[in-house]
Tab-separated table of C-alpha atoms in Angstrom:
chain	number	residue	atom	x	y	z
A	187	MET	CA	-24.136	-12.941	139.441
A	188	SER	CA	-20.868	-14.227	141.853
A	189	VAL	CA	-17.794	-11.658	142.685
A	190	PHE	CA	-14.375	-12.830	144.175
A	191	ALA	CA	-11.696	-10.952	146.431
A	192	VAL	CA	-7.938	-11.593	147.579
A	193	ALA	CA	-5.583	-9.428	149.869
A	194	SER	CA	-2.431	-9.523	150.513
A	195	LEU	CA	0.291	-7.755	152.511
A	196	ARG	CA	3.838	-8.458	151.906
A	197	PRO	CA	6.914	-6.002	154.215
A	198	ILE	CA	8.870	-3.703	152.150
A	199	SER	CA	12.078	-4.462	152.621
A	200	GLY	CA	14.631	-1.160	154.145
A	201	PRO	CA	18.361	-1.172	154.788
A	202	CYS	CA	20.625	-3.350	155.327
A	203	LEU	CA	20.163	-5.167	158.804
A	204	GLN	CA	17.614	-3.652	159.506
A	205	GLN	CA	13.317	-5.158	160.212
A	206	ALA	CA	10.720	-3.995	157.428
A	207	ARG	CA	8.455	-2.371	159.162
A	208	THR	CA	5.827	-0.837	155.857
A	209	GLY	CA	4.518	-3.076	153.875
A	210	LEU	CA	2.432	-2.906	150.845
A	211	LEU	CA	-1.154	-4.212	151.117
A	212	SER	CA	-2.622	-5.230	147.904
A	213	VAL	CA	-6.781	-6.532	147.187
A	214	ARG	CA	-8.427	-7.325	144.439
A	215	VAL	CA	-11.797	-7.609	143.436
A	216	ALA	CA	-13.308	-9.406	140.154
A	217	SER	CA	-16.780	-10.367	138.669
A	218	ARG	CA	-17.400	-12.383	135.640
A	219	SER	CA	-17.343	-9.169	133.388
A	220	SER	CA	-14.800	-6.742	135.059
A	221	SER	CA	-12.333	-6.540	138.116
A	222	VAL	CA	-10.714	-3.615	140.303
A	223	HIS	CA	-6.983	-4.047	141.624
A	224	ILE	CA	-5.706	-1.497	144.490
A	225	ARG	CA	-2.517	-1.227	146.114
A	226	ALA	CA	-1.814	0.335	149.525
A	227	VAL	CA	1.881	0.941	151.592
A	228	VAL	CA	0.846	0.608	154.812
A	229	SER	CA	3.070	0.829	158.260
A	230	LEU	CA	3.154	-2.571	159.722
A	231	PRO	CA	2.123	-3.418	163.781
A	232	PRO	CA	4.427	-4.500	166.282
A	233	SER	CA	2.552	-7.717	165.911
A	234	SER	CA	3.376	-8.116	162.745
A	235	LEU	CA	6.966	-7.404	162.541
A	236	ARG	CA	9.573	-10.170	160.979
A	237	TYR	CA	12.542	-11.224	162.210
A	238	GLN	CA	15.211	-12.517	159.942
A	239	SER	CA	16.483	-15.751	160.170
A	240	THR	CA	20.352	-14.881	158.512
A	241	ASP	CA	23.909	-14.046	159.486
A	242	THR	CA	22.153	-11.590	161.102
A	243	GLY	CA	20.968	-13.370	164.128
A	244	LYS	CA	24.273	-15.310	164.224
A	245	GLU	CA	26.075	-12.823	165.046
A	246	VAL	CA	24.064	-11.148	167.136
A	247	GLN	CA	24.337	-14.470	169.328
A	248	LYS	CA	27.908	-14.559	168.907
A	249	ASN	CA	27.758	-10.714	170.710
A	250	ALA	CA	25.925	-12.285	173.326
A	251	PRO	CA	27.847	-12.785	176.679
A	252	PRO	CA	28.348	-16.366	177.113
A	253	ASN	CA	26.217	-18.704	179.305
A	254	LYS	CA	28.493	-19.711	182.416
A	255	PRO	CA	28.768	-23.287	183.292
A	256	GLN	CA	26.583	-24.513	185.492
A	257	LYS	CA	27.690	-26.598	188.169
A	258	VAL	CA	28.152	-29.621	189.765
A	259	THR	CA	28.824	-31.017	193.240
A	260	PHE	CA	31.322	-34.041	193.733
A	261	ARG	CA	27.979	-35.745	195.266
A	262	GLN	CA	26.543	-35.130	191.992
A	263	PHE	CA	29.317	-36.352	189.730
A	264	ALA	CA	29.309	-39.530	191.378
A	265	GLY	CA	26.048	-39.953	191.151
A	266	ARG	CA	25.211	-39.803	187.832
A	267	ALA	CA	28.833	-41.698	186.900
A	268	LEU	CA	27.629	-44.745	189.735
A	269	GLY	CA	24.196	-44.389	188.022
A	270	ALA	CA	25.646	-44.660	184.224
A	271	GLY	CA	27.513	-47.060	185.669
A	272	LEU	CA	24.741	-49.256	187.043
A	273	ARG	CA	22.989	-48.894	184.184
A	274	ASN	CA	25.597	-49.732	181.445
A	275	LEU	CA	26.238	-53.102	183.854
A	276	ALA	CA	22.330	-53.493	183.961
A	277	PHE	CA	22.391	-53.381	180.476
A	278	ALA	CA	26.022	-56.012	179.851
A	279	LEU	CA	24.201	-58.600	182.135
A	280	SER	CA	21.412	-58.624	180.880
A	281	PRO	CA	20.589	-61.249	178.124
A	282	LYS	CA	20.270	-59.787	175.411
A	283	GLY	CA	23.883	-57.531	176.581
A	284	VAL	CA	25.796	-60.793	177.620
A	285	LYS	CA	24.311	-62.373	173.410
A	286	LYS	CA	25.342	-59.230	171.657
A	287	ALA	CA	28.992	-58.663	173.823
A	288	TYR	CA	29.272	-62.579	173.146
A	289	LYS	CA	28.496	-62.321	169.533
A	290	ASP	CA	30.997	-59.902	168.812
A	291	SER	CA	34.129	-60.454	171.186
A	292	PRO	CA	33.375	-64.479	172.465
A	293	ALA	CA	36.811	-64.758	174.023
A	294	SER	CA	36.552	-61.506	175.728
A	295	THR	CA	33.172	-62.564	176.913
A	296	ALA	CA	33.947	-65.904	178.351
A	297	PHE	CA	37.049	-64.209	179.818
A	298	ALA	CA	35.126	-61.579	181.995
A	299	VAL	CA	32.313	-63.809	183.186
A	300	VAL	CA	34.618	-66.102	184.051
A	301	LEU	CA	36.805	-63.231	185.855
A	302	LEU	CA	33.254	-61.639	187.302
A	303	VAL	CA	32.175	-64.778	189.477
A	304	VAL	CA	36.053	-65.480	190.773
A	305	THR	CA	35.799	-61.406	192.079
A	306	LEU	CA	32.407	-62.266	193.642
A	307	GLY	CA	33.652	-65.894	195.163
A	308	ILE	CA	36.815	-63.911	196.518
A	309	SER	CA	34.708	-60.910	197.700
A	310	ALA	CA	31.692	-63.649	199.405
A	311	VAL	CA	34.896	-65.592	201.283
A	312	ALA	CA	36.902	-61.956	202.297
A	313	LEU	CA	33.123	-60.694	203.188
A	314	ARG	CA	33.017	-63.905	205.830
A	315	MET	CA	36.387	-63.856	207.341
A	316	PHE	CA	35.735	-59.978	208.370
A	317	TYR	CA	32.311	-61.577	209.523
A	318	VAL	CA	33.572	-64.458	211.480
A	319	ARG	CA	36.952	-62.040	212.872
A	320	PHE	CA	35.176	-59.351	213.676
A	321	TYR	CA	31.807	-59.984	214.823
A	322	ASN	CA	31.400	-63.200	216.059
A	323	ASN	CA	30.193	-64.319	220.089
A	324	LYS	CA	33.559	-63.444	221.167
A	325	PHE	CA	32.901	-59.616	220.804
A	326	SER	CA	29.248	-59.875	220.608
A	327	ARG	CA	29.070	-60.836	224.591
A	328	TYR	CA	30.055	-57.089	224.932
A	329	PRO	CA	28.075	-54.246	224.609
A	330	GLU	CA	28.152	-52.599	221.388
A	331	PRO	CA	30.799	-49.306	222.393
A	332	VAL	CA	32.674	-51.632	223.663
A	333	ALA	CA	32.986	-54.448	221.064
A	334	ASN	CA	33.279	-51.687	218.596
A	335	THR	CA	36.182	-49.893	220.457
A	336	LEU	CA	37.516	-54.162	220.827
A	337	ARG	CA	37.947	-54.905	216.759
A	338	ARG	CA	39.907	-52.135	216.420
A	339	ALA	CA	42.360	-52.902	218.989
A	340	ILE	CA	41.955	-56.271	217.910
A	341	TYR	CA	42.610	-55.466	213.532
A	342	TYR	CA	45.562	-52.740	214.550
A	343	SER	CA	47.448	-56.085	217.024
A	344	ASN	CA	46.908	-58.432	214.289
A	345	TYR	CA	46.225	-57.164	210.882
A	346	GLN	CA	47.634	-53.653	210.491
A	347	PRO	CA	49.996	-53.348	213.575
A	348	ASP	CA	50.227	-50.043	215.389
A	349	PRO	CA	50.987	-50.141	219.066
A	350	GLU	CA	50.338	-47.645	219.664
A	351	LEU	CA	46.805	-47.104	218.845
A	352	ALA	CA	46.312	-50.785	219.795
A	353	LEU	CA	46.888	-49.546	223.130
A	354	LYS	CA	44.707	-47.089	222.868
A	355	TYR	CA	41.943	-48.169	221.995
A	356	TYR	CA	42.319	-51.560	224.334
A	357	LYS	CA	42.804	-48.850	227.113
A	358	LYS	CA	39.664	-47.270	225.805
A	359	ALA	CA	37.931	-50.381	225.943
A	360	MET	CA	38.228	-51.289	229.596
A	361	GLN	CA	37.671	-47.236	230.542
A	362	GLN	CA	34.101	-47.846	228.774
A	363	CYS	CA	33.599	-51.190	230.148
A	364	ALA	CA	34.279	-49.711	234.071
A	365	GLU	CA	31.765	-46.379	232.683
A	366	ILE	CA	29.166	-48.915	231.065
A	367	GLY	CA	29.458	-50.731	235.218
A	368	LEU	CA	30.836	-53.618	233.883
A	369	ASP	CA	31.964	-56.178	236.543
A	370	PRO	CA	35.709	-55.930	236.942
A	371	PHE	CA	36.057	-59.352	237.597
A	372	SER	CA	33.501	-61.007	234.857
A	373	ASP	CA	34.741	-63.435	232.131
A	374	GLU	CA	34.547	-60.336	229.670
A	375	VAL	CA	37.237	-57.592	231.614
A	376	LEU	CA	39.217	-59.801	232.340
A	377	GLY	CA	39.571	-61.818	229.217
A	378	ILE	CA	40.893	-57.854	227.565
A	379	ARG	CA	43.403	-57.731	230.420
A	380	ILE	CA	44.724	-61.249	229.337
A	381	GLN	CA	44.470	-60.195	225.567
A	382	VAL	CA	46.458	-57.386	226.093
A	383	SER	CA	49.255	-59.494	227.920
A	384	ALA	CA	48.638	-62.228	224.820
A	385	TRP	CA	49.461	-58.705	222.523
A	386	LEU	CA	52.745	-57.669	224.647
A	387	GLN	CA	54.276	-61.084	224.324
A	388	GLN	CA	53.442	-61.023	220.531
A	389	ILE	CA	55.130	-57.738	219.922
A	390	ASP	CA	58.228	-58.921	222.235
A	391	SER	CA	57.215	-56.674	225.594
A	392	TYR	CA	57.625	-59.053	227.935
A	393	THR	CA	58.301	-57.684	230.974
A	394	SER	CA	54.466	-55.541	230.424
A	395	SER	CA	53.332	-58.806	229.675
A	396	GLY	CA	54.645	-60.230	233.253
A	397	GLU	CA	52.638	-57.016	234.639
A	398	VAL	CA	49.551	-57.383	233.464
A	399	LEU	CA	49.420	-60.384	234.161
A	400	GLU	CA	50.808	-60.713	237.887
A	401	SER	CA	47.966	-57.424	238.437
A	402	VAL	CA	44.934	-59.929	237.164
A	403	LEU	CA	46.706	-62.903	239.464
A	404	ALA	CA	46.702	-60.657	242.469
A	405	ASP	CA	43.838	-58.950	241.642
A	406	CYS	CA	41.724	-62.689	241.807
A	407	GLN	CA	43.874	-63.543	244.860
A	408	LYS	CA	42.460	-60.572	246.699
A	409	TRP	CA	38.827	-61.242	245.632
A	410	VAL	CA	38.505	-64.522	246.412
A	411	SER	CA	40.982	-64.143	249.834
A	412	VAL	CA	38.053	-61.652	250.709
A	413	MET	CA	35.298	-64.008	249.965
A	414	ASP	CA	36.896	-66.737	252.181
A	415	LYS	CA	36.534	-64.791	255.424
A	416	SER	CA	33.157	-63.540	254.753
A	417	VAL	CA	31.703	-67.389	254.915
A	418	GLU	CA	34.278	-68.011	257.972
A	419	ASP	CA	32.565	-64.718	259.346
A	420	GLY	CA	29.447	-65.602	258.784
A	421	MET	CA	28.969	-62.878	256.050
A	422	VAL	CA	27.056	-64.903	253.645
A	423	ASP	CA	23.875	-67.203	253.611
A	424	GLY	CA	22.887	-70.599	252.781
A	425	LYS	CA	21.501	-69.073	249.022
A	426	GLY	CA	25.459	-67.752	248.108
A	427	TYR	CA	24.549	-64.084	249.095
A	428	TYR	CA	25.942	-61.673	251.341
A	429	ILE	CA	23.187	-60.996	254.324
A	430	ASN	CA	24.304	-57.636	254.783
A	431	SER	CA	25.715	-55.356	251.684
A	432	SER	CA	27.487	-52.509	253.991
A	433	ASN	CA	30.106	-56.277	254.949
A	434	LEU	CA	31.292	-55.549	251.311
A	435	ALA	CA	33.804	-52.667	251.761
A	436	ASP	CA	36.933	-54.560	251.054
A	437	ALA	CA	34.989	-56.830	247.508
A	438	ASN	CA	33.873	-53.438	246.802
A	439	ASP	CA	37.696	-51.198	247.185
A	440	ILE	CA	38.817	-53.762	244.223
A	441	ASN	CA	35.800	-53.729	242.531
A	442	ASN	CA	35.849	-49.581	242.484
A	443	LYS	CA	39.705	-49.907	241.867
A	444	HIS	CA	38.304	-51.331	238.371
A	445	THR	CA	35.516	-48.993	238.098
A	446	ARG	CA	34.014	-45.456	238.264
A	447	PRO	CA	32.933	-43.998	241.747
A	448	GLY	CA	28.996	-45.187	242.804
A	449	VAL	CA	29.313	-48.319	240.399
A	450	GLU	CA	28.850	-51.538	242.552
A	451	ALA	CA	29.576	-54.141	240.174
A	452	GLU	CA	27.446	-56.393	242.671
A	453	SER	CA	23.912	-54.587	242.326
A	454	ALA	CA	22.030	-54.928	239.640
A	455	PRO	CA	18.943	-53.229	238.489
A	456	LYS	CA	16.040	-54.364	240.249
A	457	ASP	CA	14.458	-55.361	236.779
A	458	GLU	CA	17.032	-57.277	235.416
A	459	GLU	CA	17.080	-59.119	238.848
A	460	LEU	CA	13.701	-60.329	238.241
A	461	GLU	CA	14.633	-61.674	234.597
A	462	VAL	CA	18.278	-63.079	235.396
A	463	PRO	CA	19.180	-64.857	238.367
A	464	ARG	CA	21.759	-63.339	240.134
A	465	GLU	CA	25.086	-64.553	240.011
A	466	THR	CA	25.994	-66.875	243.506
A	467	LEU	CA	29.473	-65.693	245.362
A	468	TRP	CA	30.382	-69.191	245.180
A	469	ARG	CA	30.126	-69.239	241.320
A	470	LYS	CA	31.743	-66.295	241.007
A	471	ARG	CA	34.595	-67.668	243.489
A	472	GLU	CA	34.785	-70.705	241.222
A	473	ARG	CA	35.274	-68.155	238.307
A	474	VAL	CA	38.068	-65.634	239.491
A	475	LEU	CA	40.048	-68.472	241.092
A	476	ALA	CA	39.847	-70.430	238.335
A	477	ALA	CA	40.884	-67.227	236.166
A	478	ALA	CA	43.948	-67.276	238.692
A	479	VAL	CA	44.873	-70.487	237.902
A	480	LYS	CA	44.915	-69.514	234.491
A	481	THR	CA	46.883	-66.967	235.281
A	482	ALA	CA	49.417	-68.607	237.309
A	483	VAL	CA	49.823	-71.299	234.381
A	484	ALA	CA	50.614	-68.519	232.255
A	485	LEU	CA	52.791	-66.799	234.135
A	486	GLY	CA	54.542	-69.481	234.761
A	487	GLU	CA	55.241	-70.087	231.119
A	488	LEU	CA	56.287	-66.528	230.870
A	489	TYR	CA	58.573	-66.360	232.931
A	490	ALA	CA	60.232	-69.357	232.010
A	491	ASP	CA	60.397	-68.717	228.227
A	492	GLU	CA	64.251	-68.049	227.057
A	493	HIS	CA	63.595	-64.102	226.675
A	494	VAL	CA	62.880	-64.013	230.290
A	495	LEU	CA	64.356	-66.720	232.139
A	496	LYS	CA	62.979	-66.485	235.185
A	497	PRO	CA	63.232	-69.865	237.247
A	498	GLU	CA	62.209	-69.791	240.260
A	499	LYS	CA	59.265	-67.327	239.639
A	500	ALA	CA	58.285	-70.076	237.344
A	501	THR	CA	58.034	-73.026	239.387
A	502	GLU	CA	56.487	-70.929	242.043
A	503	HIS	CA	53.511	-70.449	239.811
A	504	PHE	CA	53.049	-73.802	239.006
A	505	VAL	CA	53.236	-74.526	241.892
A	506	TRP	CA	50.381	-72.221	243.742
A	507	ALA	CA	48.520	-73.387	240.387
A	508	VAL	CA	48.564	-77.295	240.733
A	509	GLU	CA	48.470	-76.710	244.495
A	510	THR	CA	44.914	-74.577	244.551
A	511	THR	CA	43.695	-76.934	242.063
A	512	LEU	CA	44.390	-79.591	244.449
A	513	LYS	CA	42.481	-77.738	246.777
A	514	GLU	CA	39.822	-77.017	245.684
A	515	PHE	CA	38.690	-80.359	244.601
A	516	LYS	CA	39.513	-81.661	248.044
A	517	ARG	CA	37.146	-79.185	249.244
A	518	ARG	CA	34.602	-80.159	247.194
A	519	ARG	CA	34.609	-83.867	248.152
A	520	THR	CA	34.629	-82.808	251.545
A	521	GLU	CA	32.482	-80.279	251.792
A	522	GLY	CA	30.407	-80.494	248.738
A	523	LYS	CA	28.987	-78.166	245.907
A	524	LYS	CA	27.633	-74.721	246.885
A	525	PRO	CA	25.175	-72.823	245.678
A	526	GLY	CA	26.141	-72.509	242.330
A	527	GLU	CA	28.766	-73.871	241.984
A	528	GLU	CA	29.434	-75.891	238.546
A	529	THR	CA	32.137	-78.481	237.214
A	530	TRP	CA	35.767	-77.212	238.159
A	531	LEU	CA	38.513	-77.600	235.260
A	532	THR	CA	38.132	-79.716	233.683
A	533	PRO	CA	40.409	-82.712	232.636
A	534	THR	CA	42.341	-80.955	229.875
A	535	GLU	CA	42.722	-77.781	232.093
A	536	VAL	CA	44.025	-79.722	235.246
A	537	GLY	CA	46.496	-82.078	232.965
A	538	GLY	CA	47.723	-79.005	231.604
A	539	ALA	CA	49.032	-77.283	234.286
A	540	MET	CA	50.392	-80.545	235.693
A	541	GLU	CA	52.133	-81.291	233.087
A	542	SER	CA	53.473	-77.500	232.761
A	543	LEU	CA	55.031	-77.808	236.075
A	544	GLY	CA	56.851	-81.092	235.129
A	545	ARG	CA	58.525	-79.416	232.733
A	546	ASP	CA	59.405	-77.043	234.907
A	547	TYR	CA	60.635	-79.792	236.811
A	548	GLU	CA	63.046	-81.386	233.965
A	549	ARG	CA	64.040	-78.139	233.119
A	550	LYS	CA	65.952	-77.922	236.522
A	551	SER	CA	67.033	-81.931	235.897
A	552	GLN	CA	64.302	-82.925	239.134
A	553	PHE	CA	62.942	-85.624	237.066
A	554	HIS	CA	61.837	-87.321	240.643
A	555	LEU	CA	59.410	-84.359	241.094
A	556	ALA	CA	57.951	-84.458	236.749
A	557	ILE	CA	57.396	-88.267	236.634
A	558	PRO	CA	54.803	-88.118	238.886
A	559	LEU	CA	52.804	-85.324	237.737
A	560	PHE	CA	53.621	-86.305	233.859
A	561	PHE	CA	51.645	-89.567	235.354
A	562	GLN	CA	48.336	-87.566	235.919
A	563	ALA	CA	49.305	-85.404	233.381
A	564	LEU	CA	48.825	-88.616	231.380
A	565	ARG	CA	45.499	-89.816	233.076
A	566	LEU	CA	43.787	-86.988	232.946
A	567	CYS	CA	45.173	-86.268	229.130
A	568	GLU	CA	42.028	-86.206	227.291
A	569	LEU	CA	43.572	-86.209	223.531
A	570	PRO	CA	45.215	-88.781	221.123
A	571	CYS	CA	48.076	-87.442	219.930
A	572	HIS	CA	49.093	-85.369	222.934
A	573	ARG	CA	49.271	-88.517	225.082
A	574	ALA	CA	51.839	-89.880	223.031
A	575	VAL	CA	53.433	-86.234	224.049
A	576	VAL	CA	53.064	-87.012	227.315
A	577	MET	CA	54.819	-90.216	227.325
A	578	ASN	CA	57.286	-88.643	225.612
A	579	ASN	CA	57.983	-86.466	228.531
A	580	LEU	CA	58.376	-90.519	230.386
A	581	ALA	CA	60.491	-91.661	228.360
A	582	ALA	CA	62.933	-88.684	228.252
A	583	SER	CA	62.499	-88.304	232.693
A	584	PHE	CA	62.975	-92.197	233.327
A	585	ALA	CA	65.961	-92.554	231.159
A	586	GLN	CA	67.782	-89.932	232.850
A	587	ILE	CA	66.756	-89.777	236.279
A	588	PRO	CA	69.926	-90.639	238.846
A	589	ALA	CA	69.608	-93.699	240.695
A	590	SER	CA	70.147	-91.384	244.170
A	591	PHE	CA	66.801	-89.407	242.825
A	592	LEU	CA	64.761	-92.680	243.050
A	593	SER	CA	62.634	-90.730	245.941
A	594	GLY	CA	60.242	-88.127	246.021
A	595	ALA	CA	60.297	-84.808	247.278
A	596	LEU	CA	57.369	-83.703	246.358
A	597	SER	CA	55.502	-79.855	248.507
A	598	ASP	CA	53.247	-81.258	250.805
A	599	GLY	CA	50.620	-79.964	248.808
A	600	LEU	CA	51.638	-81.987	246.079
A	601	LYS	CA	52.385	-85.381	248.233
A	602	ASP	CA	48.867	-87.478	246.462
A	603	LEU	CA	50.096	-87.516	243.374
A	604	GLU	CA	53.176	-89.279	244.683
A	605	GLY	CA	52.456	-93.524	243.134
A	606	THR	CA	54.286	-96.552	244.752
A	607	GLU	CA	54.907	-97.565	241.216
A	608	MET	CA	58.361	-96.180	240.845
A	609	PRO	CA	61.349	-98.310	239.664
A	610	LYS	CA	63.926	-98.686	242.399
A	611	THR	CA	67.308	-99.160	240.864
A	612	ARG	CA	68.364	-97.616	237.538
A	613	PRO	CA	68.287	-100.825	234.927
A	614	GLU	CA	64.724	-100.286	236.253
A	615	CYS	CA	64.080	-96.985	234.992
A	616	LEU	CA	65.820	-97.368	231.638
A	617	GLU	CA	62.858	-100.538	230.893
A	618	ALA	CA	60.331	-98.344	232.165
A	619	ALA	CA	61.941	-95.386	229.445
A	620	GLU	CA	62.401	-97.939	226.930
A	621	ASN	CA	59.087	-99.399	227.380
A	622	TRP	CA	57.162	-95.199	227.584
A	623	ALA	CA	59.515	-94.779	224.165
A	624	LYS	CA	57.713	-97.753	222.682
A	625	ASN	CA	54.363	-96.701	223.543
A	626	ALA	CA	54.784	-93.484	222.500
A	627	TYR	CA	55.082	-94.636	219.323
A	628	MET	CA	52.735	-97.669	219.183
A	629	HIS	CA	50.411	-94.802	219.997
A	630	GLY	CA	51.130	-92.343	218.179
A	631	THR	CA	50.989	-94.711	215.256
A	632	ASP	CA	47.604	-96.226	216.600
A	633	VAL	CA	46.030	-92.995	216.057
A	634	LYS	CA	43.777	-92.265	212.908
A	635	GLY	CA	41.267	-89.915	210.983
A	636	ASP	CA	40.330	-86.781	211.851
A	637	GLU	CA	41.983	-87.149	215.637
A	638	ARG	CA	45.383	-87.264	213.728
A	639	THR	CA	47.055	-84.119	214.167
A	640	PRO	CA	50.636	-83.255	212.987
A	641	GLU	CA	52.043	-83.568	216.557
A	642	CYS	CA	51.248	-87.050	216.153
A	643	ASP	CA	53.752	-86.852	213.527
A	644	GLU	CA	56.261	-85.562	215.259
A	645	ALA	CA	55.557	-87.190	218.629
A	646	CYS	CA	56.157	-90.118	216.440
A	647	ALA	CA	59.480	-88.953	215.361
A	648	VAL	CA	60.524	-87.620	219.094
A	649	ALA	CA	59.578	-91.834	220.337
A	650	LEU	CA	62.137	-93.120	217.863
A	651	CYS	CA	65.116	-91.163	218.909
A	652	ASN	CA	64.205	-91.213	222.625
A	653	TRP	CA	63.722	-95.347	221.937
A	654	ALA	CA	67.860	-95.020	220.261
A	655	ASP	CA	68.569	-93.237	223.506
A	656	VAL	CA	67.669	-95.936	225.278
A	657	ALA	CA	68.538	-98.390	223.575
A	658	ALA	CA	72.147	-97.207	223.453
A	659	MET	CA	72.622	-96.775	227.105
A	660	LEU	CA	71.402	-100.479	227.406
A	661	GLY	CA	74.178	-101.267	224.812
A	662	LYS	CA	71.318	-102.349	222.433
A	663	THR	CA	73.947	-100.799	219.855
A	664	THR	CA	71.726	-102.347	216.587
A	665	VAL	CA	68.629	-101.175	217.606
A	666	ALA	CA	69.371	-97.971	218.417
A	667	ARG	CA	71.476	-97.296	214.647
A	668	LYS	CA	68.318	-98.359	213.238
A	669	LYS	CA	65.976	-96.618	215.108
A	670	TYR	CA	68.264	-93.674	214.805
A	671	GLU	CA	68.326	-93.837	211.457
A	672	GLN	CA	64.113	-94.183	211.281
A	673	CYS	CA	63.955	-90.739	212.947
A	674	ILE	CA	66.385	-89.142	210.751
A	675	ASP	CA	64.042	-90.549	207.845
A	676	MET	CA	60.337	-89.531	209.256
A	677	SER	CA	62.127	-86.294	210.765
A	678	LYS	CA	62.801	-85.104	207.124
A	679	LYS	CA	59.617	-86.151	205.610
A	680	LEU	CA	58.124	-84.319	208.184
A	681	GLY	CA	60.239	-80.912	208.015
A	682	PHE	CA	61.348	-82.069	211.756
A	683	ALA	CA	64.858	-80.112	211.618
A	684	GLY	CA	65.079	-80.862	215.228
A	685	GLY	CA	64.168	-84.543	215.528
A	686	ALA	CA	66.344	-84.968	212.711
A	687	ARG	CA	69.301	-83.474	214.118
A	688	GLN	CA	68.774	-84.607	217.402
A	689	ALA	CA	68.945	-88.261	215.846
A	690	ALA	CA	72.226	-87.574	213.631
A	691	GLU	CA	73.792	-86.061	217.052
A	692	GLY	CA	72.808	-89.138	218.535
A	693	LEU	CA	74.269	-91.308	215.193
A	694	LYS	CA	77.506	-89.794	215.657
A	695	LYS	CA	77.711	-90.749	219.123
A	696	LEU	CA	76.979	-94.196	218.746
A	697	ASN	CA	79.265	-94.870	216.301
A	698	ARG	CA	82.467	-93.551	217.896
A	699	ALA	CA	81.241	-95.613	221.030
A	700	SER	CA	81.363	-98.417	218.935
A	701	ASN	CA	85.036	-97.887	217.344
């Protein structure tokens, strides 16, 4: 005999919007022969209450207070945007992304790829230029604080001109050098002062630029004089160091003028002395004296500039630079090299000083003084194109020298530069001028390859004009006209307006004289 039972519980719905709290319990027991069906109303326990998911719930949600939006900081927003952008970029640059984009729009995809390559190339070039200009050896030799300040100074000097900020950072760099204890006569510190002078010229502040250079020259001259006096008094030993540091009072006074009190440029930590050999006084004298000579030449060029026009001061500094250079060469020949001394000024630097003095004499029409200096400058010149320029200077000087000034009158310090091969008469001077003009043209034409620069082309044009001028003086009208015309044609091709103008004026004078 088999019996089975079925039980069910169904909630009884109540008034609208109310939950059912009672239910109908139904139990049925049955067998093959009979069955019993029992029904009863019972209360529902809390765990069995039903919640309707009808419009009633929606209205409840509407009546609930709205959730406040979550605040997102700018950093979070930027991070999420950057992350999304990078993910999209990674997908776009992936093979799958490129294929999909090219399939959707071939022309746009090809243009985007080319644009991306060009952008990357420009960015690489810009970064390299930035590194070369601001992180080269010129900055890396300074301590990092000074280097960073100088980078800002150079930036506000050359790339985003702001004189006030540039001057502020230059001053700050000098102050940092003093605080760190750098030697005020080191190449690095002197280089900052000279850079300031060049920048002041760049912004047309010529007076201030001259004051900076004058201070550099005066400091260098004073240090060298103190050093020389110490040698005369026997205060320097055979190795090139001071015998007694108490004798350094004068030298330290100069150093302390640029450094903070208590920091001596001559002293160095014992550990550094063991690792790096100290610079001898003779080597430092060589550096400081070379800086003084170069500064004097720069001062001479500044005073000779058309914006300043102080010819007497220019000549004074040029003469001092050349005489000091020759005096130092003579000392080395007679006394030999001192401990630590290296090569004195290079031939190009010495020749440049002599050429500057020669051009100064040429501007004053003192051609008899300029010619010996140009000869020495030509002998020392190592640049092929510049040799043609010096030859042109010789040609112009010989062509304009008066017969009454054929005997030299150089100062006592420059007597060694006079030669015995000077022409004695006016016709000989004109012949020499013609020969030097020819040499300048031929030499400028012969320079080929990497050594040839625009200076060669301009030198050739000037040589043709000088050649024509001298030929006209010698009565060679045909030659003069031909050279003038050649000079005009060459100058126009080169865009050398000055050469074309001067040749045209010479040709007009020649035509008037012929008529």
